[in-house]
Short mmCIF file of C-alpha atoms and ligand atoms in Angstrom, two decimals:
data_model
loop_
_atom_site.label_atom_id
_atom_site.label_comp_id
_atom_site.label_asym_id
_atom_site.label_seq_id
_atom_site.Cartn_x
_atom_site.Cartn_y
_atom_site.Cartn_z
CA UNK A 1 -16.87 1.65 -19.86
CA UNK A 2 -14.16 2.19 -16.85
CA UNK A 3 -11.50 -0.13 -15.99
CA UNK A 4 -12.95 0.03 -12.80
CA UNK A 5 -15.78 0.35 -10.86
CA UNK A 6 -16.25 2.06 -6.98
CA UNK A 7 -19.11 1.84 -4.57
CA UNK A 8 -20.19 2.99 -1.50
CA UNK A 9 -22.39 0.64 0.48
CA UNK A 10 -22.23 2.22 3.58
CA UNK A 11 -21.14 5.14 5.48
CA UNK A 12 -20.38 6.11 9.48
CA UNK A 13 -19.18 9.78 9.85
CA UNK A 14 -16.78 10.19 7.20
CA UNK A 15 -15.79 6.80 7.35
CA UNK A 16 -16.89 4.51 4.26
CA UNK A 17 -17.11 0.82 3.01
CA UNK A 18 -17.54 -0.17 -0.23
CA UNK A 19 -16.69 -2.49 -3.54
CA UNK A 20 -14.00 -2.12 -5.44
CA UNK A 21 -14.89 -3.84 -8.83
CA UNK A 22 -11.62 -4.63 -10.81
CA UNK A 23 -10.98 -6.94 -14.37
CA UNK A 24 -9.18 -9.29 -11.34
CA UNK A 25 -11.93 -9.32 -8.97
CA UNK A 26 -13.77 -7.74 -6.32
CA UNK A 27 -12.14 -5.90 -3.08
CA UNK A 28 -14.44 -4.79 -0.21
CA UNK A 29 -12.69 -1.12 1.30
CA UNK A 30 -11.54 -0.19 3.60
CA UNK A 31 -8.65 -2.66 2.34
CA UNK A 32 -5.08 -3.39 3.38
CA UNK A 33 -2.86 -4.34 0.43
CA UNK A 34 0.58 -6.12 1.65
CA UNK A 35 3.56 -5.22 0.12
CA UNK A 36 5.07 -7.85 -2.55
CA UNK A 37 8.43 -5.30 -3.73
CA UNK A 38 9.64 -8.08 -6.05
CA UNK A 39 6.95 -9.76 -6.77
CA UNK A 40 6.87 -11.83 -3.90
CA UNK A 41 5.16 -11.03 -0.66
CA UNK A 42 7.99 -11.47 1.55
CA UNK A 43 8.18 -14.65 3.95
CA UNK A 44 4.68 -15.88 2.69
CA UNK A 45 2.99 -18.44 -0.15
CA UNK A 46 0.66 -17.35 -2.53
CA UNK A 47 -1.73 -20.24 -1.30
CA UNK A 48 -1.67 -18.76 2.15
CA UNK A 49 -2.38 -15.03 1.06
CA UNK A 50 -5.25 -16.68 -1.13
CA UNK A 51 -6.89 -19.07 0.70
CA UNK A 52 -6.53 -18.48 4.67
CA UNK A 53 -5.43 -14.65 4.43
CA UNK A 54 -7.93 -14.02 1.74
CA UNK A 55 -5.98 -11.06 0.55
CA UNK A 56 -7.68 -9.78 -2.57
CA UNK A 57 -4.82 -7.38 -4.02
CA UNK A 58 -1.58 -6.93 -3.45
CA UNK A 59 1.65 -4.54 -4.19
CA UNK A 60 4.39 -4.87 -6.84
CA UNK A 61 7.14 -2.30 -7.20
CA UNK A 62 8.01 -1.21 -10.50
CA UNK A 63 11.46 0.67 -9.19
CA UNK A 64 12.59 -3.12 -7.95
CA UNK A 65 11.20 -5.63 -10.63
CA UNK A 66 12.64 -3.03 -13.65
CA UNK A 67 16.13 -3.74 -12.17
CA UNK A 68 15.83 -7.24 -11.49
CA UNK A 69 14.69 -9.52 -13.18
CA UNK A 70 14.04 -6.37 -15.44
CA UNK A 71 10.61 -5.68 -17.77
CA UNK A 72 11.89 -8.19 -20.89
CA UNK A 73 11.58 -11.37 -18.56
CA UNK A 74 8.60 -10.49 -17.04
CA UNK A 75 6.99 -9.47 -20.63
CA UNK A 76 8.42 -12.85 -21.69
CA UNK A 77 6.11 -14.60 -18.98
CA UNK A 78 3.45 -12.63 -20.34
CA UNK A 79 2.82 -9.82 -17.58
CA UNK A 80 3.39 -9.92 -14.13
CA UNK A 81 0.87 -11.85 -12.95
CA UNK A 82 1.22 -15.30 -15.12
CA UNK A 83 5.20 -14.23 -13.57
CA UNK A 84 4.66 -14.66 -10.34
CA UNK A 85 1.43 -16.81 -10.98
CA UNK A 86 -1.71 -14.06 -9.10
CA UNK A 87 -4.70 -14.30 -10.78
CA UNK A 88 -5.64 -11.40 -8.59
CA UNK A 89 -5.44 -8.06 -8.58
CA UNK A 90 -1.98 -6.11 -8.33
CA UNK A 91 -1.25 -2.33 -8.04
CA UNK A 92 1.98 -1.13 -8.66
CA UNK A 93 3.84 1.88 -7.53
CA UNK A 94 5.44 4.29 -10.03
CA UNK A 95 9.26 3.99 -8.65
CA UNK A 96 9.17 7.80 -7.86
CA UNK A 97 9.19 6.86 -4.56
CA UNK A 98 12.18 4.42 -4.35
CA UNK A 99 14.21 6.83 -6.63
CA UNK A 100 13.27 9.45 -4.51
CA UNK A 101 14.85 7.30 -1.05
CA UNK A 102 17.71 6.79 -2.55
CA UNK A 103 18.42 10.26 -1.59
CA UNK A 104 22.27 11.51 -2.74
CA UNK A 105 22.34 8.26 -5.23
CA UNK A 106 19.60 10.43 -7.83
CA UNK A 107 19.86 13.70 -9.68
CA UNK A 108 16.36 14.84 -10.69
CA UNK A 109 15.32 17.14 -13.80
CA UNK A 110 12.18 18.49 -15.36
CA UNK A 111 12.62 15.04 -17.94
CA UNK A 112 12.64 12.62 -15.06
CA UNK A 113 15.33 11.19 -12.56
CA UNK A 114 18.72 10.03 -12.61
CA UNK A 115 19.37 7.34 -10.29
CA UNK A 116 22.32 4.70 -9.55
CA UNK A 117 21.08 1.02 -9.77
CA UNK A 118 21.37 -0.22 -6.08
CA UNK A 119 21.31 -3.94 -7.70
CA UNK A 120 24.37 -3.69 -10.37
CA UNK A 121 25.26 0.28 -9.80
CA UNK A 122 24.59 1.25 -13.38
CA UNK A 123 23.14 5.14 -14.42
CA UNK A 124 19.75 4.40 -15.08
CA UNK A 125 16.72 6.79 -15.95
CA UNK A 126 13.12 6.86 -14.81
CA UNK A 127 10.58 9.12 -16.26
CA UNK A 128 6.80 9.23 -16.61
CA UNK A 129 6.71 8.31 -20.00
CA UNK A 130 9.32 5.48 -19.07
CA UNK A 131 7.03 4.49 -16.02
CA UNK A 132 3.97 3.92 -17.60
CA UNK A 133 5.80 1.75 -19.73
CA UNK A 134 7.35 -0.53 -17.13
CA UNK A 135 3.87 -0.32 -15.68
CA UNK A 136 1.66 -1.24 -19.12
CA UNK A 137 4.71 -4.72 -19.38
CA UNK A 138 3.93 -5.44 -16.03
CA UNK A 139 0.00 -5.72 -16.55
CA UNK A 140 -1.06 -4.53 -13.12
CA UNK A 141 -4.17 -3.28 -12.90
CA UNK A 142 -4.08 -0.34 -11.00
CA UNK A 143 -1.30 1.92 -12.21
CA UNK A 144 0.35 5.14 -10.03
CA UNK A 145 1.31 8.09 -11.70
CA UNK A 146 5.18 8.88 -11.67
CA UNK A 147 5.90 11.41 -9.01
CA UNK A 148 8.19 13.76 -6.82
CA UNK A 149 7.91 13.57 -3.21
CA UNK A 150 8.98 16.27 -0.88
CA UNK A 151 10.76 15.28 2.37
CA UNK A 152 7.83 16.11 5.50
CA UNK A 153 10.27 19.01 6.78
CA UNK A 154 10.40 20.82 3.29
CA UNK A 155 9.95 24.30 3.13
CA UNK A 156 7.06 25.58 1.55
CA UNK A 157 9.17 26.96 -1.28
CA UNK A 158 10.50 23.54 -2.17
CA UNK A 159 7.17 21.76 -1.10
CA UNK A 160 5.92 24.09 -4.07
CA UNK A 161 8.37 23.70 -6.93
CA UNK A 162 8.47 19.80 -6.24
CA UNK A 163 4.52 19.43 -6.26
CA UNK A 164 4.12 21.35 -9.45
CA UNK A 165 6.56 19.48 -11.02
CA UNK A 166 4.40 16.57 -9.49
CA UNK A 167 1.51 17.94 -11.01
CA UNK A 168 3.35 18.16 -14.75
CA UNK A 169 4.41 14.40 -14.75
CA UNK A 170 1.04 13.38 -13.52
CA UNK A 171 0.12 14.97 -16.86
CA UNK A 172 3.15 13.38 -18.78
CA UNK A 173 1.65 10.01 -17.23
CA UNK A 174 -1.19 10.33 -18.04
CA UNK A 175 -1.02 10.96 -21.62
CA UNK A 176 1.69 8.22 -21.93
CA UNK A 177 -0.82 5.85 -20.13
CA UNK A 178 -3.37 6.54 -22.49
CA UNK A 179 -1.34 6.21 -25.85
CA UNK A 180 0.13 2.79 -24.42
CA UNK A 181 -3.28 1.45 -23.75
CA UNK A 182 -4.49 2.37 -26.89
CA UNK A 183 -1.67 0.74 -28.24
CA UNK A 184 -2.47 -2.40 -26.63
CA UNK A 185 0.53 -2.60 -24.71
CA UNK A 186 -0.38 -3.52 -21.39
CA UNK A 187 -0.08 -7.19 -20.87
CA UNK A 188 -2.74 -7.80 -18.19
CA UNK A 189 -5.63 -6.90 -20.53
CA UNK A 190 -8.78 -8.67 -20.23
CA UNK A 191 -12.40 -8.46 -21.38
CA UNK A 192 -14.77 -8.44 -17.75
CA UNK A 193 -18.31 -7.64 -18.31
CA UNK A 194 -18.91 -4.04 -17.11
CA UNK A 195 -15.98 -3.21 -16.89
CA UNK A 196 -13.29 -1.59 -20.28
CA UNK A 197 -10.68 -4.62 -19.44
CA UNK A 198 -7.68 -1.79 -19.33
CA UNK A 199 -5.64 -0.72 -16.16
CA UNK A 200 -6.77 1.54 -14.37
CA UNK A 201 -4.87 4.96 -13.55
CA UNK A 202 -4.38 6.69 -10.20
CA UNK A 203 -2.98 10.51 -9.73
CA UNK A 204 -1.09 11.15 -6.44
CA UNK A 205 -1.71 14.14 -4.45
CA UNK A 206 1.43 15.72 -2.76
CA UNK A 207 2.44 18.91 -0.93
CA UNK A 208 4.09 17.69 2.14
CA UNK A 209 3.12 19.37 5.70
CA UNK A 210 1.53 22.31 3.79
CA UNK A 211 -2.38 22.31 3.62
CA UNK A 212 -2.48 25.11 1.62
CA UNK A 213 -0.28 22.95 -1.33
CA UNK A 214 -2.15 20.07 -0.69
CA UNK A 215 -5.59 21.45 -1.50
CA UNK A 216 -3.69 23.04 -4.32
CA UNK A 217 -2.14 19.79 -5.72
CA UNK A 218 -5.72 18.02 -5.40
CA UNK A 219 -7.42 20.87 -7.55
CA UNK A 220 -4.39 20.12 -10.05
CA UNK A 221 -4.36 16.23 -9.98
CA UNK A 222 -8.46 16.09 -9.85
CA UNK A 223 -8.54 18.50 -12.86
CA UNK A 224 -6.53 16.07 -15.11
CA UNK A 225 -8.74 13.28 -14.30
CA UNK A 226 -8.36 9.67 -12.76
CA UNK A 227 -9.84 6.61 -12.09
CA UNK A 228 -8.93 6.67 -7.92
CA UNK A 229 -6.72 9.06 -5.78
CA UNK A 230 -3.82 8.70 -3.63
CA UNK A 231 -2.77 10.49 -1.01
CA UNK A 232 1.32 10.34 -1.04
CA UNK A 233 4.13 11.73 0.90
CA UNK A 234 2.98 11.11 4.20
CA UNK A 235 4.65 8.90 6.74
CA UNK A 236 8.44 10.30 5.37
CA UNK A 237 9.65 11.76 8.38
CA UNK A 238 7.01 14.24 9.44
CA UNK A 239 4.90 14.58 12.88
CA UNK A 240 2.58 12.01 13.27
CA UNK A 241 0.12 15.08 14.18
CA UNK A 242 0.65 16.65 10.98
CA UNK A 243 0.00 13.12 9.10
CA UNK A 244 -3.22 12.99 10.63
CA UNK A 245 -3.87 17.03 10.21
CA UNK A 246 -2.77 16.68 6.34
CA UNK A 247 -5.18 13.63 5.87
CA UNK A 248 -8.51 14.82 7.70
CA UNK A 249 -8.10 17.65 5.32
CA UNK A 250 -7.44 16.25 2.37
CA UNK A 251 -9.28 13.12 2.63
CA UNK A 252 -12.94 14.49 2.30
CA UNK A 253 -12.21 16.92 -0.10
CA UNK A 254 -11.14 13.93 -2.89
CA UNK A 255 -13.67 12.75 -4.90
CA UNK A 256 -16.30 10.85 -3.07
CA UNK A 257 -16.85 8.56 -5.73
CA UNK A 258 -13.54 7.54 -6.75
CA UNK A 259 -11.15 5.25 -3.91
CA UNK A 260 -8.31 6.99 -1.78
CA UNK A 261 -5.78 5.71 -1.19
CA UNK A 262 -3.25 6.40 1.15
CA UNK A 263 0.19 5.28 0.23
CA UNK A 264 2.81 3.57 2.58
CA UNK A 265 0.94 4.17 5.40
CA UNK A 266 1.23 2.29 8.66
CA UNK A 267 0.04 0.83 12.07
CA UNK A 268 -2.71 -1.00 12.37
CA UNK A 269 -3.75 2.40 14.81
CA UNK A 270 -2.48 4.66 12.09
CA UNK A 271 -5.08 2.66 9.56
CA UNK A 272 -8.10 2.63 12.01
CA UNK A 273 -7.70 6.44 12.46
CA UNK A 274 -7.43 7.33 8.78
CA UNK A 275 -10.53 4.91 8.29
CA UNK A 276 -12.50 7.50 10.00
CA UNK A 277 -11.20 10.41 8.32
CA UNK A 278 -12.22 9.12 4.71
CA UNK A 279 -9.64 6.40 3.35
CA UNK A 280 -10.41 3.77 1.43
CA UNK A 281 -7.25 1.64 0.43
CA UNK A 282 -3.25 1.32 2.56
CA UNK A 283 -0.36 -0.36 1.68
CA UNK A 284 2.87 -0.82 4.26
CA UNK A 285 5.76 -3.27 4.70
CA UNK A 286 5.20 -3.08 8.51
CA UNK A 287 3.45 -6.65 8.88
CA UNK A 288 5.93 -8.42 6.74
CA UNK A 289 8.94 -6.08 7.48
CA UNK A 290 8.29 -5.97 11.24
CA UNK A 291 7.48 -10.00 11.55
CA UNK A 292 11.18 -10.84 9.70
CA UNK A 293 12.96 -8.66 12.67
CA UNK A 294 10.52 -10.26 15.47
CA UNK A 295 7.97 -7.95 15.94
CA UNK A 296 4.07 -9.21 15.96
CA UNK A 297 1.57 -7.04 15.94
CA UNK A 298 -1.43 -8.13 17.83
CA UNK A 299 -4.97 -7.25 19.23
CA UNK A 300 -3.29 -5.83 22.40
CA UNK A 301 -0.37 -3.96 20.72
CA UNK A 302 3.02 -4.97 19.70
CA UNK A 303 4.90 -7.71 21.46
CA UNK A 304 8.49 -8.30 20.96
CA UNK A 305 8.97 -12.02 20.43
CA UNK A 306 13.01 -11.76 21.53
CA UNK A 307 11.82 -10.73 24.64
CA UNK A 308 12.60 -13.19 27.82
CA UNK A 309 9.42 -12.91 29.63
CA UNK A 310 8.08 -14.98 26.87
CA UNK A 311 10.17 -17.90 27.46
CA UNK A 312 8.08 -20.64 29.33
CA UNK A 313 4.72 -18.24 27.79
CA UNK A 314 2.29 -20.91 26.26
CA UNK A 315 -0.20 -18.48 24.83
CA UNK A 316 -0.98 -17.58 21.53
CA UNK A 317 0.42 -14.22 19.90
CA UNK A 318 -2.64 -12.97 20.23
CA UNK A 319 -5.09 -14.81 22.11
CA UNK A 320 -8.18 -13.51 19.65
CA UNK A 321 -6.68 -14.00 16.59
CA UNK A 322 -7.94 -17.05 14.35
CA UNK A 323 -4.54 -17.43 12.09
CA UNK A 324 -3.32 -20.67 11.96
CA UNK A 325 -0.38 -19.47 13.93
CA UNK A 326 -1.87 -18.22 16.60
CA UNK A 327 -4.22 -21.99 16.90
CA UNK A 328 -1.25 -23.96 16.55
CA UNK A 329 1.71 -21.90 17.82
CA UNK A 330 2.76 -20.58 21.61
CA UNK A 331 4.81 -17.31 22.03
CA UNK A 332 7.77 -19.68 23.82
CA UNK A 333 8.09 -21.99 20.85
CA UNK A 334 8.17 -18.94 18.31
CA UNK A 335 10.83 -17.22 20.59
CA UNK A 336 12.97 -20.01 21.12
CA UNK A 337 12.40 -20.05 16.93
CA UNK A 338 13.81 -16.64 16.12
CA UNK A 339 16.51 -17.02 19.25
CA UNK A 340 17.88 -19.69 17.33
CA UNK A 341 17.81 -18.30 13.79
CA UNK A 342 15.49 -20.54 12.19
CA UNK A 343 13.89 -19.25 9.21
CA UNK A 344 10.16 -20.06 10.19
CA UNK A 345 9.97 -17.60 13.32
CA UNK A 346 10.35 -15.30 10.15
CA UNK A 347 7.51 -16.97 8.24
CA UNK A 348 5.20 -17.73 11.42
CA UNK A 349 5.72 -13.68 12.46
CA UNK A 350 4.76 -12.68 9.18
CA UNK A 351 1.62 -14.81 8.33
CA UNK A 352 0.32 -13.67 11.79
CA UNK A 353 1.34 -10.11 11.10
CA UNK A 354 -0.78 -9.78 8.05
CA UNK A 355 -3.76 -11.96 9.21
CA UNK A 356 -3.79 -9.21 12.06
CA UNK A 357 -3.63 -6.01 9.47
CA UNK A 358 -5.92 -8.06 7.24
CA UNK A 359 -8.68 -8.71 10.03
CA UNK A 360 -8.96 -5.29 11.27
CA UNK A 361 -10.01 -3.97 7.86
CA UNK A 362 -12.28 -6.85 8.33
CA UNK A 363 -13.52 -5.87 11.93
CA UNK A 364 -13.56 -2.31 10.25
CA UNK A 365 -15.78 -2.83 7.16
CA UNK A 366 -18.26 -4.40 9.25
CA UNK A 367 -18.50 -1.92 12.00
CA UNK A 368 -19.09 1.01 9.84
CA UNK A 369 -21.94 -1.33 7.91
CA UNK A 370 -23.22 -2.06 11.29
CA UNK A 371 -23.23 2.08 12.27
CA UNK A 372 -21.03 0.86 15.11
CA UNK A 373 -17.41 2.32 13.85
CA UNK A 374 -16.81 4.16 16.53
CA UNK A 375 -16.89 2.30 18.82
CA UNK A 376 -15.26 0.08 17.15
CA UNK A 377 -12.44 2.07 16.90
CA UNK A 378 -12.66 3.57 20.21
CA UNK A 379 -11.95 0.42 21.70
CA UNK A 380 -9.51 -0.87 19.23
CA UNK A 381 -6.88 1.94 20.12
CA UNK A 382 -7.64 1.12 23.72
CA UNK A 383 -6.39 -2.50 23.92
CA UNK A 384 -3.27 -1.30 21.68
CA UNK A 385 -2.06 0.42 24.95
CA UNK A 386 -1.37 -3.51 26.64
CA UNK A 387 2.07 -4.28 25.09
CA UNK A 388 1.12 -7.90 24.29
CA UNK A 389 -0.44 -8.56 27.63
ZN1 ZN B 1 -2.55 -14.87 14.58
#
């Protein structure tokens, strides 16, 4: 018995769509999880993400919900999902990557990382052992390993030490996982037939710009064994080239019966294009992060809702989108919105944002059933080029 299960039903090139099969329901891949850091989805109800949005899983981030409200409150509630009240599936990060952003604030070691609290500036300590911990209290069911990432313009030297140490707390984590599991401390547990009930655990390859590391870090995470595999340290600063170059090489070489997952990663473009080179599952703040500053993303690129030419503009954001946004809503009324500081441009921008993100994995999944992915994403990138228009 796994705690998950992962099917292909379909393939175009090396592009793939399949079922996810998790103790909190079923997600059809290629999927876009949005981002809820603190166990909210920013700017957006749980109804909304449920019932119109239809988002199946979604992000929580262990780094952020440690500090505040911190693990005993949550555990308290009984796990992270009676917390927030999602009945649905949640992943959750390992906090490497947060510590790891916080740049001059952390100090790390072969035992973990030292890091100052951004919430109440306290020393505070994050290890794999101490990860999988946070992560077993929170209940989520797909767990991340803890690990190190390397800044896109590391040297290969430093791209090497970092990603073996990578490749040692992926084992730490892995062992920890197991003895907390059998310990029956993870709070999401529940019996689903075919499936073990317990969270599942995914490694994290690394290895920056360097091909040669990456191969070498997915021989090292694939040899300790995981339910899924993620793809990390990409979209940190590097080329957008080299993103791409890193994941068509990496990508098809993962195991092809196990999900990939490509972390923090990106544009609705950036999505489509790792689609074809083997990805099954993306995360990114961009819809909700993007819509609170005024930016929509839509069928026919990005559009800038400060902008004056949309003043007296009484389209849609996007005039083939079927959110209720864009059926209800006019660019002019959502600009005059955000022009005068009222909090629902923020939560109009948003919804649309991730009903966009959410319906091109749609538009995605049913192209490559069809055979007709290519095309598909041919002409996807193509409108992107109309800035709005
Ligand atoms: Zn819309």
């Amino acid at each position: 018995m796994t705690p998950i299960k992962f099917e292909i039903s379909a393939q175009d090139g090396e592009a793939r769509t399949g079922v996810l099969s998790t103790r909190r329901g079923v997600i059809e891949t290629p999927v876009f999880m949005p981002v809820g850091t603190a166990g909210t989805v920013k700017g957006i109800r749980f109804e909304e993400l449920e019932e119109e949005l239809d988002a199946r899983i979604i992000l929580g981030n262990t780094y952020h919900l440690w500090l505040r409200p911190g693990i005993d409150v949550i555990k308290a509630a009984g796990g992270l999902h009676r917390f927030i009240s999602w009945e649905r599936a949640l992943l959750t990060d390992s906090g490497g990557f947060q510590v790891w952003s916080l740049g001059a604030l952390r100090k790390i070691s072969e035992e973990g990382t030292q890091f100052r609290s951004h919430v109440d500036g306290s020393m505070r300590f994050l290890s794999p052992e101490i990860s999988m911990e946070i992560q077993s209290a929170l209940g989520s069911d797909i767990v991340m390993v803890f690990d190190e990432c390397a800044p896109g313009a590391a040297s290969h030297e430093d791209t090497e030490r970092s990603m073996n140490l990578t490749a040692r707390w992926a084992q730490r984590s892995k062992i920890a996982f197991d003895r907390l599991q059998s310990e029956g401390a993870d709070t999401g547990r529940r019996d689903v037939e075919d499936l073990s009930g317990a969270q599942a655990l995914f490694g994290i390859i690394q290895g920056a710009g360097h091909l040669d590391l990456r191969r070498i870090s997915l021989e090292q995470t694939v040899n300790i064994g995981f339910d899924g595999y993620a793809i990390g340290g990409l979209s940190v600063g590097e080329e957008k080239s080299l993103m791409f170059e890193v994941i068509e090489d990496i990508a098809p070489r993962m195991p092809k019966d196990r999900p990939r997952y490509l972390m923090g990663v990106g544009t609705p473009e950036d999505l489509v294009q790792a689609v074809a080179r083997g990805v099954d599952m993306f995360d990114c703040v961009l819809p909700t992060r993007n819509g609170r500053t005024g930016q929509a993303f839509t069928s026919r690129g990005k559009l800038n809702i400060k902008n004056a030419k949309w003043i007296n503009d009484q389209r849609p954001l996007d005039e083939v989108c079927r959110c209720s946004v864009c059926r209800r809503h006019s660019r002019a009324y959502l600009r005059h919105l955000y022009i005068a500081g009222e909090m629902l441009a923020s939560i109009l921008l948003t919804h649309h944002n991730l009903a966009f993100f959410l319906d091109t994995m749609r538009g995605v999944r049913q192209s490559i059933r069809s055979g007709d992915f290519p095309k598909f994403r041919r002409e996807f990138i193509e409108r992107l080029g109309a800035n709005g228009e």
